[in-house]
mmCIF file of C-alpha atoms and ligand atoms in Angstrom:
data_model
loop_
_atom_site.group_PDB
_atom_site.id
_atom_site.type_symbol
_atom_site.label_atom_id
_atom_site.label_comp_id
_atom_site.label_asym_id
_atom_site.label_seq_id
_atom_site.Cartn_x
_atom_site.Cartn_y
_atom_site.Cartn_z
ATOM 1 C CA UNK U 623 0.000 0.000 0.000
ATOM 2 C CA UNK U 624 2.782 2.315 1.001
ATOM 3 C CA UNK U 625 4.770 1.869 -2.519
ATOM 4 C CA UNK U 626 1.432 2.449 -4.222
ATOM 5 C CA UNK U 627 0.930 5.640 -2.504
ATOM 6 C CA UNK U 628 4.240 6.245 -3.293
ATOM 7 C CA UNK U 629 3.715 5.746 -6.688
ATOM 8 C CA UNK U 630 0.631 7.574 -6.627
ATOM 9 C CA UNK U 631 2.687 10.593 -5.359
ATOM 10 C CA UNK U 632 5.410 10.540 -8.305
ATOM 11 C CA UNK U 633 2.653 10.163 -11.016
ATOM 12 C CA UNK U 634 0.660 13.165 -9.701
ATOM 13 C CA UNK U 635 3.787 14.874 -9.322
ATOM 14 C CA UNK U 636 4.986 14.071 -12.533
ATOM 15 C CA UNK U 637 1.513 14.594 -13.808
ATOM 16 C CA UNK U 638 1.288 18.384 -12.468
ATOM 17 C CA UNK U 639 5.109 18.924 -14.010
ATOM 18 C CA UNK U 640 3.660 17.985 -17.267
ATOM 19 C CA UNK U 641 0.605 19.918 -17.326
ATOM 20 C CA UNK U 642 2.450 22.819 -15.951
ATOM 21 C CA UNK U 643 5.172 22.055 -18.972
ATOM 22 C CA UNK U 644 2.441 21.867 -21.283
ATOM 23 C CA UNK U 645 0.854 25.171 -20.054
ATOM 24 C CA UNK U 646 4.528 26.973 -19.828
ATOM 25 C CA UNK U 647 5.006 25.083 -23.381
ATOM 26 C CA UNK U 648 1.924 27.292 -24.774
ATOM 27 C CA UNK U 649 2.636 30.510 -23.000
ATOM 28 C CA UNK U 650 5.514 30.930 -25.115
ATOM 29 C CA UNK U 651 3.639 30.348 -27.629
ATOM 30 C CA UNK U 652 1.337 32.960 -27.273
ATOM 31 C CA UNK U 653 4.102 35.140 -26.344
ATOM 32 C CA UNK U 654 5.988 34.877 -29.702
ATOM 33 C CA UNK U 655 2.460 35.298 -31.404
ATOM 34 C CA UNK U 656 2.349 38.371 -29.560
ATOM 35 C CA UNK U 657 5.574 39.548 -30.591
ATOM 36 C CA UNK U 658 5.068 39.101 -34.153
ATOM 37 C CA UNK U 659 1.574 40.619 -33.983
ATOM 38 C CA UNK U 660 3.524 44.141 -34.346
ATOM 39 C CA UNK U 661 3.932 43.131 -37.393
ATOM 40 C CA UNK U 662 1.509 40.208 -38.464
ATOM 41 C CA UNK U 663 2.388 37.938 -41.404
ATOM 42 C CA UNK U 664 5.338 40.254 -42.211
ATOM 43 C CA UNK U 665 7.104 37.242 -43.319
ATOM 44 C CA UNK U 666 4.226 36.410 -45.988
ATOM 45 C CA UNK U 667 3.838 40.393 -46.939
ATOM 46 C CA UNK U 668 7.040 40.273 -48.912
ATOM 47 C CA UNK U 669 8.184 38.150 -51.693
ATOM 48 C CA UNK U 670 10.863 36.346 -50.341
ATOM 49 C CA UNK U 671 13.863 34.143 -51.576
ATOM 50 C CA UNK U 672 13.767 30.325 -49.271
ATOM 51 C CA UNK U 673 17.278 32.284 -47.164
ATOM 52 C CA UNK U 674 15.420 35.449 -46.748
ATOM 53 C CA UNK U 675 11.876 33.070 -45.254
ATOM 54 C CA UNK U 676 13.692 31.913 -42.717
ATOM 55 C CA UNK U 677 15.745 34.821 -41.695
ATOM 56 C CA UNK U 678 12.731 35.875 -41.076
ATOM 57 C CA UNK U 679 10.564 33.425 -39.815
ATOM 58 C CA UNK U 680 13.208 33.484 -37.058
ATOM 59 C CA UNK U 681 13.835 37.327 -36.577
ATOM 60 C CA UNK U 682 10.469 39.028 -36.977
ATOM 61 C CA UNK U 683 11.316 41.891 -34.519
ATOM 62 C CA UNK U 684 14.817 42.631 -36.712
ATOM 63 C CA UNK U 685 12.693 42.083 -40.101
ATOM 64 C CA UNK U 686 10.045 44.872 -39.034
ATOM 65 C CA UNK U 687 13.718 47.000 -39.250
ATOM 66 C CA UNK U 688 14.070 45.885 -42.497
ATOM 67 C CA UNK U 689 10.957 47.121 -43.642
ATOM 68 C CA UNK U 690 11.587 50.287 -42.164
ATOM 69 C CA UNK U 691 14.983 50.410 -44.135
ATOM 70 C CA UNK U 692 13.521 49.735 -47.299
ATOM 71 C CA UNK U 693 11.174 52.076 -46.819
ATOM 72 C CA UNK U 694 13.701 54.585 -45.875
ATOM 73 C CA UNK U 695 15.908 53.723 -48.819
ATOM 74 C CA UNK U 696 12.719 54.827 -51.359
ATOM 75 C CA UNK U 697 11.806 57.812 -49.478
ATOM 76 C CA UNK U 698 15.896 58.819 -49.513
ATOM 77 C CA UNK U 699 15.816 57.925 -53.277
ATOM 78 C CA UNK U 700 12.668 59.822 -54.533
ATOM 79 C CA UNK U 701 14.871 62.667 -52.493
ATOM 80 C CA UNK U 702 18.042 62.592 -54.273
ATOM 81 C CA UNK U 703 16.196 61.863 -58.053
ATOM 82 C CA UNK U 704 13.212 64.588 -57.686
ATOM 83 C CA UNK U 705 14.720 66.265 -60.480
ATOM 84 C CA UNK U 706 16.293 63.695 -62.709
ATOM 85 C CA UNK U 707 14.761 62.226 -65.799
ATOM 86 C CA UNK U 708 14.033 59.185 -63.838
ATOM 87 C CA UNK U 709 12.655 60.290 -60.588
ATOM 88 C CA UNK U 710 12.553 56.762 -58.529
ATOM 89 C CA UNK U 711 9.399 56.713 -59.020
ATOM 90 C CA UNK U 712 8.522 52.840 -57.439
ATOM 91 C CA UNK U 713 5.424 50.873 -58.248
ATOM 92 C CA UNK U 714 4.436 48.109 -55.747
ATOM 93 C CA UNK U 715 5.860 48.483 -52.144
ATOM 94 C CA UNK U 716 5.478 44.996 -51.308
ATOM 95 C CA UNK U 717 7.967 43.831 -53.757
ATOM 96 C CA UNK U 718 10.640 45.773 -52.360
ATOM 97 C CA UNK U 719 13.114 42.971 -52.543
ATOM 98 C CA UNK U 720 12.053 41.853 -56.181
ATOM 99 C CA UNK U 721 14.496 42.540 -59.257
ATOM 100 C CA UNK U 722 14.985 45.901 -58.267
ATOM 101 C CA UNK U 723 15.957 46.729 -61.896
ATOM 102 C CA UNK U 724 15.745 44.407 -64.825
ATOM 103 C CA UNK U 725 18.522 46.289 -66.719
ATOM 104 C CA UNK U 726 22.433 46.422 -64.560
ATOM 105 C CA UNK U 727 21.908 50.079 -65.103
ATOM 106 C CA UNK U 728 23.232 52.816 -62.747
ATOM 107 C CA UNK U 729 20.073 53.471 -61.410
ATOM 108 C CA UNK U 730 19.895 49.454 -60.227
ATOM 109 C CA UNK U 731 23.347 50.290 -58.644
ATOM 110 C CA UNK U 732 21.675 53.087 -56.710
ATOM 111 C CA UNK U 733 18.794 50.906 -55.876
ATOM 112 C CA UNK U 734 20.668 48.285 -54.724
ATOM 113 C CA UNK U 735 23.083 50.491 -52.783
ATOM 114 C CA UNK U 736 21.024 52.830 -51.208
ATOM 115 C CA UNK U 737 18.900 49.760 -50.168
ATOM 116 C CA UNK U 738 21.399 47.633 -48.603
ATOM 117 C CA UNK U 739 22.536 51.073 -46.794
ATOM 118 C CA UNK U 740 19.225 52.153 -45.212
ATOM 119 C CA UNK U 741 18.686 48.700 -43.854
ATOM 120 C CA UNK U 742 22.060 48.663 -42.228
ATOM 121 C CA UNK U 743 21.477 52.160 -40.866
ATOM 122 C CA UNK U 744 17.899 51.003 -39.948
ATOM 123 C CA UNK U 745 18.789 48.265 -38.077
ATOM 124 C CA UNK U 746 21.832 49.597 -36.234
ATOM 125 C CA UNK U 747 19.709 52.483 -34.749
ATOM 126 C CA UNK U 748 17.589 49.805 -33.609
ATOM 127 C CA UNK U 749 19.732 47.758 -32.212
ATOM 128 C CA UNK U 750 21.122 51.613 -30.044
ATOM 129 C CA UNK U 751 17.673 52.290 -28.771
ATOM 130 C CA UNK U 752 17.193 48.700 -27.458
ATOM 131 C CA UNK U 753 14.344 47.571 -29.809
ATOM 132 C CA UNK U 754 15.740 44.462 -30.597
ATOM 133 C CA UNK U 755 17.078 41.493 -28.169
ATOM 134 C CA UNK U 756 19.552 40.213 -30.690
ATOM 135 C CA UNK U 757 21.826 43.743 -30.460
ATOM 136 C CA UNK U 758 22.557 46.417 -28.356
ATOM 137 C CA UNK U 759 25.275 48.843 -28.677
ATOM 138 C CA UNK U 760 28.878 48.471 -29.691
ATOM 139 C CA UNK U 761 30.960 45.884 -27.150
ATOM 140 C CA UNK U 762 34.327 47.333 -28.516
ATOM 141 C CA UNK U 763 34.311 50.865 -27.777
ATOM 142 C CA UNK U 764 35.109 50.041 -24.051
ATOM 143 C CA UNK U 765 37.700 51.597 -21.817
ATOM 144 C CA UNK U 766 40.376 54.729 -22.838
ATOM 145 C CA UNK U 767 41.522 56.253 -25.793
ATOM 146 C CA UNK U 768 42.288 59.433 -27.471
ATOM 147 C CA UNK U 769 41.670 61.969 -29.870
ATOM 148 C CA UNK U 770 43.288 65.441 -31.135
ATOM 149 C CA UNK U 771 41.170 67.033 -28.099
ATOM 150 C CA UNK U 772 43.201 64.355 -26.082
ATOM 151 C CA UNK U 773 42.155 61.255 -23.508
ATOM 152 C CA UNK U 774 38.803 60.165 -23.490
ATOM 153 C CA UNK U 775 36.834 57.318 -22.008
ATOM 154 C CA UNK U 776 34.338 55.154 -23.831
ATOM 155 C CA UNK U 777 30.833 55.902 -22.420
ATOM 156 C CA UNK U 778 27.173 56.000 -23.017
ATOM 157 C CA UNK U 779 25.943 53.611 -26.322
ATOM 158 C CA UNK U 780 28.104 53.647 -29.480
ATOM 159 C CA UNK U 781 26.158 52.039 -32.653
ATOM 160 C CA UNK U 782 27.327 48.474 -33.144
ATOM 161 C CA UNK U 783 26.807 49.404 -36.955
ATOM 162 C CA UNK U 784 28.793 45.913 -37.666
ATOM 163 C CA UNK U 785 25.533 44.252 -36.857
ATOM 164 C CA UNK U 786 24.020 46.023 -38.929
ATOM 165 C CA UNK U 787 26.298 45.678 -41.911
ATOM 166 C CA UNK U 788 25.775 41.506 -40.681
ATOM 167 C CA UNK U 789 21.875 41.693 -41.218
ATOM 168 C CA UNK U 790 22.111 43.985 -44.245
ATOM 169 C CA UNK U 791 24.672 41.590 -45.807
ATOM 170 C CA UNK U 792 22.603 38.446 -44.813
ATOM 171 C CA UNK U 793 19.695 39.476 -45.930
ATOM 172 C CA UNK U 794 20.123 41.601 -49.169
ATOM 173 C CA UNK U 795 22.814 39.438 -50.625
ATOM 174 C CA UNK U 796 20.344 36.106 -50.053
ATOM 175 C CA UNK U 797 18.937 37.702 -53.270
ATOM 176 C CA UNK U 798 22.187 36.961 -55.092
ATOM 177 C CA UNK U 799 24.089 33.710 -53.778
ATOM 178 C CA UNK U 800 22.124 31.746 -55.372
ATOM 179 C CA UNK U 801 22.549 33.184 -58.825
ATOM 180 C CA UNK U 802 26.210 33.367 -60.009
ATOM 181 C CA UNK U 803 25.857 35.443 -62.695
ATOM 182 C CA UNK U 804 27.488 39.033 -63.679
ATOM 183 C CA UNK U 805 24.099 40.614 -62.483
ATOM 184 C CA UNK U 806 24.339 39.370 -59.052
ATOM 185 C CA UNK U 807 28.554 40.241 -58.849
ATOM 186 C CA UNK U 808 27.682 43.233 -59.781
ATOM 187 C CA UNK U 809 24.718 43.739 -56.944
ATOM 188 C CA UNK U 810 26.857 41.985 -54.544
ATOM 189 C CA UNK U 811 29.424 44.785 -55.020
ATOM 190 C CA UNK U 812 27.026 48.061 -54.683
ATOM 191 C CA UNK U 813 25.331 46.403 -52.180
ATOM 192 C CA UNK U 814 28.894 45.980 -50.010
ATOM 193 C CA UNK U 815 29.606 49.691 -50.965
ATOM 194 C CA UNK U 816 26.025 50.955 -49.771
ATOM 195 C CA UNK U 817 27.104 48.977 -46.119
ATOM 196 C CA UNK U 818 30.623 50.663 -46.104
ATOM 197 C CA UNK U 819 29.474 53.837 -47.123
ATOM 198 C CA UNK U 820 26.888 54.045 -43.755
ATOM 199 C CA UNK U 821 29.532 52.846 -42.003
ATOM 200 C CA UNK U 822 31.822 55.507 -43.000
ATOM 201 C CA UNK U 823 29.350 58.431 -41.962
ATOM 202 C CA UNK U 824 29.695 58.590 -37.806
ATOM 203 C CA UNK U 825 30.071 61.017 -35.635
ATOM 204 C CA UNK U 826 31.729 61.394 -32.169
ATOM 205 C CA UNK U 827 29.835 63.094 -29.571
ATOM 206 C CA UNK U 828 31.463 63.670 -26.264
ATOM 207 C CA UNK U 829 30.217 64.720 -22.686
ATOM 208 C CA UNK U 830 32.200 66.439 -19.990
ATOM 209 C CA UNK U 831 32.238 65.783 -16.033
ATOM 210 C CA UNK U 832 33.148 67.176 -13.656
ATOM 211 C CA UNK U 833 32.474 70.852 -11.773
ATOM 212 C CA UNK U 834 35.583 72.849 -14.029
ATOM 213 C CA UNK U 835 35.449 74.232 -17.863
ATOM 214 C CA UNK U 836 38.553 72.528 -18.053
ATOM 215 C CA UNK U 837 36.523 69.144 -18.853
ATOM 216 C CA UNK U 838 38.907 66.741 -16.965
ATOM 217 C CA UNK U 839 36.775 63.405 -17.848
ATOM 218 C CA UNK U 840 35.136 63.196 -20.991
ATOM 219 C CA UNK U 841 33.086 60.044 -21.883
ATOM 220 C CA UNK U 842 32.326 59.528 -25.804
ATOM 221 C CA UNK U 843 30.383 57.742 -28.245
ATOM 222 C CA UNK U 844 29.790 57.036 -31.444
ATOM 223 C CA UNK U 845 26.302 57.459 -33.641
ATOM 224 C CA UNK U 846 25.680 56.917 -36.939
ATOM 225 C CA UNK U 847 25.241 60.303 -38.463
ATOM 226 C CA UNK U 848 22.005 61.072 -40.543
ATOM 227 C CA UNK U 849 20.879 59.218 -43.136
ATOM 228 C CA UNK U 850 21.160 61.972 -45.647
ATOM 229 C CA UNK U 851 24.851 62.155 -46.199
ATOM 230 C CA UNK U 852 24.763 58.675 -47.027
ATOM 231 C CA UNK U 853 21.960 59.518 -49.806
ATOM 232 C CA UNK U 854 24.315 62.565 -51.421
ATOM 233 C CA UNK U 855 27.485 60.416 -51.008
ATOM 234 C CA UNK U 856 25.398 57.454 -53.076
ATOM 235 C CA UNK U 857 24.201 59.997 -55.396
ATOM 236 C CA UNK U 858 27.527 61.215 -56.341
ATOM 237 C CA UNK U 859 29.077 57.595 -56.502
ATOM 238 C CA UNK U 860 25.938 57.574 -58.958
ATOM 239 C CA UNK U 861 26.718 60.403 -61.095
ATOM 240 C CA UNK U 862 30.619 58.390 -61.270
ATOM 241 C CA UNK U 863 29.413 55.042 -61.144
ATOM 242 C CA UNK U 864 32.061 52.708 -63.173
ATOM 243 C CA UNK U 865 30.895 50.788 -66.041
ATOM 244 C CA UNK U 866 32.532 47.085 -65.805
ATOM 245 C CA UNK U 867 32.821 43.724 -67.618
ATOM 246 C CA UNK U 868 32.721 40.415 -65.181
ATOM 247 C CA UNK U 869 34.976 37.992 -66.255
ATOM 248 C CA UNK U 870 35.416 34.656 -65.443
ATOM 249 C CA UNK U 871 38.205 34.146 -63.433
ATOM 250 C CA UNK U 872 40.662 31.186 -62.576
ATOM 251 C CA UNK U 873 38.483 30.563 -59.091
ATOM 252 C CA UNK U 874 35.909 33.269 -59.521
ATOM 253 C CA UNK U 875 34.235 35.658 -61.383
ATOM 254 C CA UNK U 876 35.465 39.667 -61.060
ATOM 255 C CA UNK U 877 35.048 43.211 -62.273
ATOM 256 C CA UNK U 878 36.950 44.904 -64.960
ATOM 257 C CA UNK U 879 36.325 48.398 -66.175
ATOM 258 C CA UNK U 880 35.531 48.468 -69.332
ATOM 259 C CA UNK U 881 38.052 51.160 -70.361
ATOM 260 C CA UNK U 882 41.259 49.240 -69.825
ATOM 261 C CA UNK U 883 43.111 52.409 -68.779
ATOM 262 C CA UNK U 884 40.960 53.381 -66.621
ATOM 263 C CA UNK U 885 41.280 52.830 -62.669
ATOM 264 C CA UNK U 886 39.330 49.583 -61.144
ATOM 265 C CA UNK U 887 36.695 49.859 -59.413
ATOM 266 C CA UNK U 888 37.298 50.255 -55.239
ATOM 267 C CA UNK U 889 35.001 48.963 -52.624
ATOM 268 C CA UNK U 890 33.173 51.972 -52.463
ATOM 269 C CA UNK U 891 32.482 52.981 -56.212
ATOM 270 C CA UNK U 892 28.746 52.166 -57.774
ATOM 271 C CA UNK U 893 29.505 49.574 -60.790
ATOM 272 C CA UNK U 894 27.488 48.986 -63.652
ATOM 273 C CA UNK U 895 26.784 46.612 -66.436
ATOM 274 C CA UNK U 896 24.785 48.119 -69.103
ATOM 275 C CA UNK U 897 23.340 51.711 -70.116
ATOM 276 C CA UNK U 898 20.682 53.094 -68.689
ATOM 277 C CA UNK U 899 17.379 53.768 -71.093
ATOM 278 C CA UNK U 900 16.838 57.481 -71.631
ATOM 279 C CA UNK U 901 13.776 57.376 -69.174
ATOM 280 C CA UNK U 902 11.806 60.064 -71.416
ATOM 281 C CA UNK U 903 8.783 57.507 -72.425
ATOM 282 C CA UNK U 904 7.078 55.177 -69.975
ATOM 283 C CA UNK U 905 9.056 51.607 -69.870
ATOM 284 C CA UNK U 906 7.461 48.719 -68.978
ATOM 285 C CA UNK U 907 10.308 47.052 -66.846
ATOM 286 C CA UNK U 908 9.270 45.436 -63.622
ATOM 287 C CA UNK U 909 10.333 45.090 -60.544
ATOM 288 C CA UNK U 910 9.827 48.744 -57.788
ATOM 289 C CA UNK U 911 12.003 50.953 -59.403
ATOM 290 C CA UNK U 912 10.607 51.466 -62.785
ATOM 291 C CA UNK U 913 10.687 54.386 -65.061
ATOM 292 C CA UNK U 914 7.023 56.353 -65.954
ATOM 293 C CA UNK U 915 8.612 58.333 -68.490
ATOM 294 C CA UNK U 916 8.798 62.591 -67.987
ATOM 295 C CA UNK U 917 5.350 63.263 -69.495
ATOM 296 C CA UNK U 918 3.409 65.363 -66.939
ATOM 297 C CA UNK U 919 6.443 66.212 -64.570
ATOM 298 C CA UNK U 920 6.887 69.860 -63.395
ATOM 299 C CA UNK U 921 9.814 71.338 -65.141
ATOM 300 C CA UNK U 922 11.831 74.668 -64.627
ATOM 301 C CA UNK U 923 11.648 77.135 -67.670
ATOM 302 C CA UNK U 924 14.876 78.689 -67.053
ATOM 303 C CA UNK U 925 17.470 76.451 -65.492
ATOM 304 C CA UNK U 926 19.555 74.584 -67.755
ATOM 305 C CA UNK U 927 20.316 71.139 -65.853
ATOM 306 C CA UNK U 928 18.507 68.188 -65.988
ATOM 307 C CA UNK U 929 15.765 70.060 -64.134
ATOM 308 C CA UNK U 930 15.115 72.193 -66.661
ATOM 309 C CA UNK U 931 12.341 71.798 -69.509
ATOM 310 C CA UNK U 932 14.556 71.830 -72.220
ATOM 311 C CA UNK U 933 16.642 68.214 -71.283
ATOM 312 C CA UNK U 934 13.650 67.308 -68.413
ATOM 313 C CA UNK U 935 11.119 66.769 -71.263
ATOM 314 C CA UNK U 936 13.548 65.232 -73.816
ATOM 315 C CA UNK U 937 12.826 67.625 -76.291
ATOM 316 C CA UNK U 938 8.575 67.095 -76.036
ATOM 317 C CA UNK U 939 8.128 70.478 -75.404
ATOM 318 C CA UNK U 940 5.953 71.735 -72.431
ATOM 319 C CA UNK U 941 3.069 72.777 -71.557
ATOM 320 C CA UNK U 942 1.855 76.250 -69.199
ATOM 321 C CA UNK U 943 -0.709 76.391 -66.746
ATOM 322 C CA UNK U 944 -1.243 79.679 -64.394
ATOM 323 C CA UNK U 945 -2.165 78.450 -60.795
ATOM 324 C CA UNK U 946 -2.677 79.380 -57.509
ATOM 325 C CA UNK U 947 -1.211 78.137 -54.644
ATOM 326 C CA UNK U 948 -1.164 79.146 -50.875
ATOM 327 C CA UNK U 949 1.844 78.829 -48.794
ATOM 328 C CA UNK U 950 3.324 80.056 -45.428
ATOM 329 C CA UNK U 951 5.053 83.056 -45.625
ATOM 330 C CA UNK U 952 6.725 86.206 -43.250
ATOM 331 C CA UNK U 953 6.843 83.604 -40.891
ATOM 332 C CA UNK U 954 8.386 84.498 -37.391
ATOM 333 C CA UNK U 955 9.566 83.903 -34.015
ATOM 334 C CA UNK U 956 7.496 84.419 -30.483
ATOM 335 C CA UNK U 957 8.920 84.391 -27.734
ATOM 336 C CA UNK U 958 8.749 81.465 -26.684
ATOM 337 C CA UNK U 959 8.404 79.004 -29.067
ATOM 338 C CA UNK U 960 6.610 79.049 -31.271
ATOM 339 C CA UNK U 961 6.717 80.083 -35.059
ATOM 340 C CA UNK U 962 3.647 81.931 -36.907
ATOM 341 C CA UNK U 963 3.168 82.500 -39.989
ATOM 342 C CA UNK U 964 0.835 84.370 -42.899
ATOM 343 C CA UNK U 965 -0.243 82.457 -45.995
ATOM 344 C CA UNK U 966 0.377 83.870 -48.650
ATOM 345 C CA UNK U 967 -1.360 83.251 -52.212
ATOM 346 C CA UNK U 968 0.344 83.710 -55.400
ATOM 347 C CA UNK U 969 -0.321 83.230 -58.705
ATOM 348 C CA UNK U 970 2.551 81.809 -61.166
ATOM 349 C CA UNK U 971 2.832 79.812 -64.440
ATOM 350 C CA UNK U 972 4.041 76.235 -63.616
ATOM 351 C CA UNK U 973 5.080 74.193 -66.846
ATOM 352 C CA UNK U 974 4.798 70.905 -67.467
ATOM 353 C CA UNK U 975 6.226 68.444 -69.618
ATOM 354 C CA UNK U 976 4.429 67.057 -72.800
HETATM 355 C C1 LIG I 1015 7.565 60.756 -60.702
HETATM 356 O O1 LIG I 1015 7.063 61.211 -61.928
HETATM 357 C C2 LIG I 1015 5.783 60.723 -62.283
HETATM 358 C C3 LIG I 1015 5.408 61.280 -63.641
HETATM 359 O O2 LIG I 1015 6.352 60.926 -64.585
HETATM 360 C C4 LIG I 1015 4.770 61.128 -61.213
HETATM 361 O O3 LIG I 1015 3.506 60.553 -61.520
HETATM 362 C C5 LIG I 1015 5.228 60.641 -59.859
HETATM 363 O O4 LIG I 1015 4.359 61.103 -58.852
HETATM 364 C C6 LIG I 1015 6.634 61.140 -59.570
HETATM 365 N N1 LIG I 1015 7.086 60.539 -58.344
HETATM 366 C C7 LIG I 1015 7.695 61.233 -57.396
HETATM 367 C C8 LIG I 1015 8.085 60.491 -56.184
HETATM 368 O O5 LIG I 1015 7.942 62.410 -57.493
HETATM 369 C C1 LIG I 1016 14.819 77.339 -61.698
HETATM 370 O O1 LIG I 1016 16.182 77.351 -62.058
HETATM 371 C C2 LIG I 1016 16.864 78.553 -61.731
HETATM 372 C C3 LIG I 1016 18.257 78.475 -62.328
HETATM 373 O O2 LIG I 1016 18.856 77.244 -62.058
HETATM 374 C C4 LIG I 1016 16.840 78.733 -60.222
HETATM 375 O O3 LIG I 1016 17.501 79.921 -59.858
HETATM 376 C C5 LIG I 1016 15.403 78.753 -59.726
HETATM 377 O O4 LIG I 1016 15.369 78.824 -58.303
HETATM 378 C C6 LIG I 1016 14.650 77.523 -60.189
HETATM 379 N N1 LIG I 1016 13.239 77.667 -59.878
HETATM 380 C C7 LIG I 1016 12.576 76.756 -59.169
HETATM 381 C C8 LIG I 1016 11.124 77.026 -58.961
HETATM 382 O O5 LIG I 1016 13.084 75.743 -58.735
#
């Protein structure tokens, strides 16, 4: 009777344990659907390569970040082309990581780049303002060291923007491993240069303790510094991008300008395959970055860039139309703070392209 009771014991025991398991077992469950509910389905939302599906299945937290980078890469895009022929004008946002360009054109290189940048930048400010458990800030920058003001300590949160770089990498390139073709050498390299080229923008800031001017501990860190110089850095690598040839090497295939005397490419130059359609008419290439032609766009009657209606409309001609808009104007200062302003209507011609 005794051992029975005994064994009665252990199997309730063991019997409570496993319920309790079981109930622990769905908890966390219901805690990683809760997680991912910030972002439901995310992983189904976007077209996605098998590498990139399970990146994500396993990281939805980091792949909301990615989203946001993609998103920031179009918005810092439509910013640095609102003149040009080609104004980065994107047609559906859920296929962000689709053939960005059909064509190795320059303006895939900038895709591809400016991409592979904003998620890195994304991310790494993520991973700063403790949004995400699988970063935090930068290990490395621990202890003393110096600069021309002289000794500092590390302090505070530098960016660990090698993370960053890690999750940009993993999951832009997925796009291209599989594919060893000169298209995807040549988006593996603008995507590396788009990583290095965040990396490249920080800046140091510094705080000083203690009671005296004479700042006798300073603690420093390191942010990444706005997006926006990495956008006009891209651009110009853009306007200089290097036209190239991949080859077929002894172990693998590389990039040679096509210009023998020129200079080869370095890590941080845009490369290119093939020309880039004039943009003037509407193309019907897919992927998000397509071209809609210049018909329509608002062009300026006396400037004589790319801006202008001469070279903006490819020679169409343009159109004028006298409008009237309202906007803020003798805006000013009270104390304090605020700004007022009036509004101000005027009328003015506005030409468009043909
Ligand atoms: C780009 O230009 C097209 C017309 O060609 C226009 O419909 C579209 O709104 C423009 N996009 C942006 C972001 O300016
Ligand atoms: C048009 O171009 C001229 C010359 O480049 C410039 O001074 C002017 O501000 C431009 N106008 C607008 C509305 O952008």
């Amino acid at each position: 009777i005794r051992s029975y009771f005994k064994l009665k014991v252990i199997l309730n025991l063991y019997l409570i344990l496993f319920t309790s398991y079981t109930i622990f077992h769905r908890f966390i469950g219901k805690l990683q659907a809760l997680s991912s509910t910030i972002e439901p389905h995310i992983c189904e939302q976007i077209s996605l390569v098998p590498a990139q599906k399970n990146y994500c299945d396993n990281h939805p937290k980091i792949m909301v970040r990615v989203r946001d980078g993609a998103q920031t890469a179009i918005s810092e895009c439509q910013f640095q082309f609102k003149n040009d022929r080609w104004n980065c004008s994107t047609a559906d946002k859920r296929q962000v990581f689709g053939k960005v360009l059909q064509r190795g054109s320059r303006e895939a290189a900038f895709a591809h780049a400016i991409t592979s940048a904003a998620v890195t930048y994304e991310v790494t400010r993520a991973c700063s303002r403790g949004h995400l458990i699988e970063c935090s800030c930068d290990g490395r920058k621990r202890g003393s060291s110096k600069d021309n003001t002289g000794k500092f300590e590390w302090g505070g949160c530098s960016d660990d923007v090698q993370f960053g770089m890690s999750v940009a990498e993993e999951f832009i390139d997925a796009n291209e491993i599989a594919q060893h073709d000169g298209r995807a050498i040549m988006n593996l390299h603008n995507n590396r240069a788009g990583r290095k080229t965040v990396k490249a923008f920080k800046k140091r800031k510094c705080k000083c303790h203690g009671a005296t001017d004479t700042c006798p501990l300073r603690t420093c860190w390191e942010e990444l510094d706005e997006f926006r110089l990495t956008g006009n850095y891209l651009k110009r690598k853009y306007d200089g991008a290097v036209r190239v040839t991949v080859r077929q090497g002894s172990r693998e295939m590389t990039l040679h300008t096509t210009v023998s005397s020129h200079k080869p490419p370095t890590k941080r130059d845009l490369v290119y395959l093939e020309d880039s359609p004039n943009y003037c008419i509407r193309s019907e290439a897919t992927g998000i970055f397509r071209s809609l032609g210049t018909s329509g766009r608002e062009c300026n009657l006396t400037s004589k860039g790319i801006d202008g209606c001469a070279l903006l409309c490819c020679g169409r001609g343009h159109d004028t139309s006298r409008v009237t808009r309202t906007r803020k104007c003798n805006c000013r200062f009270h104390f304090c703070c605020e700004i007022r302003c009036k509004l101000c209507t005027e009328t003015l011609d506005v030409y468009t392209c043909k």
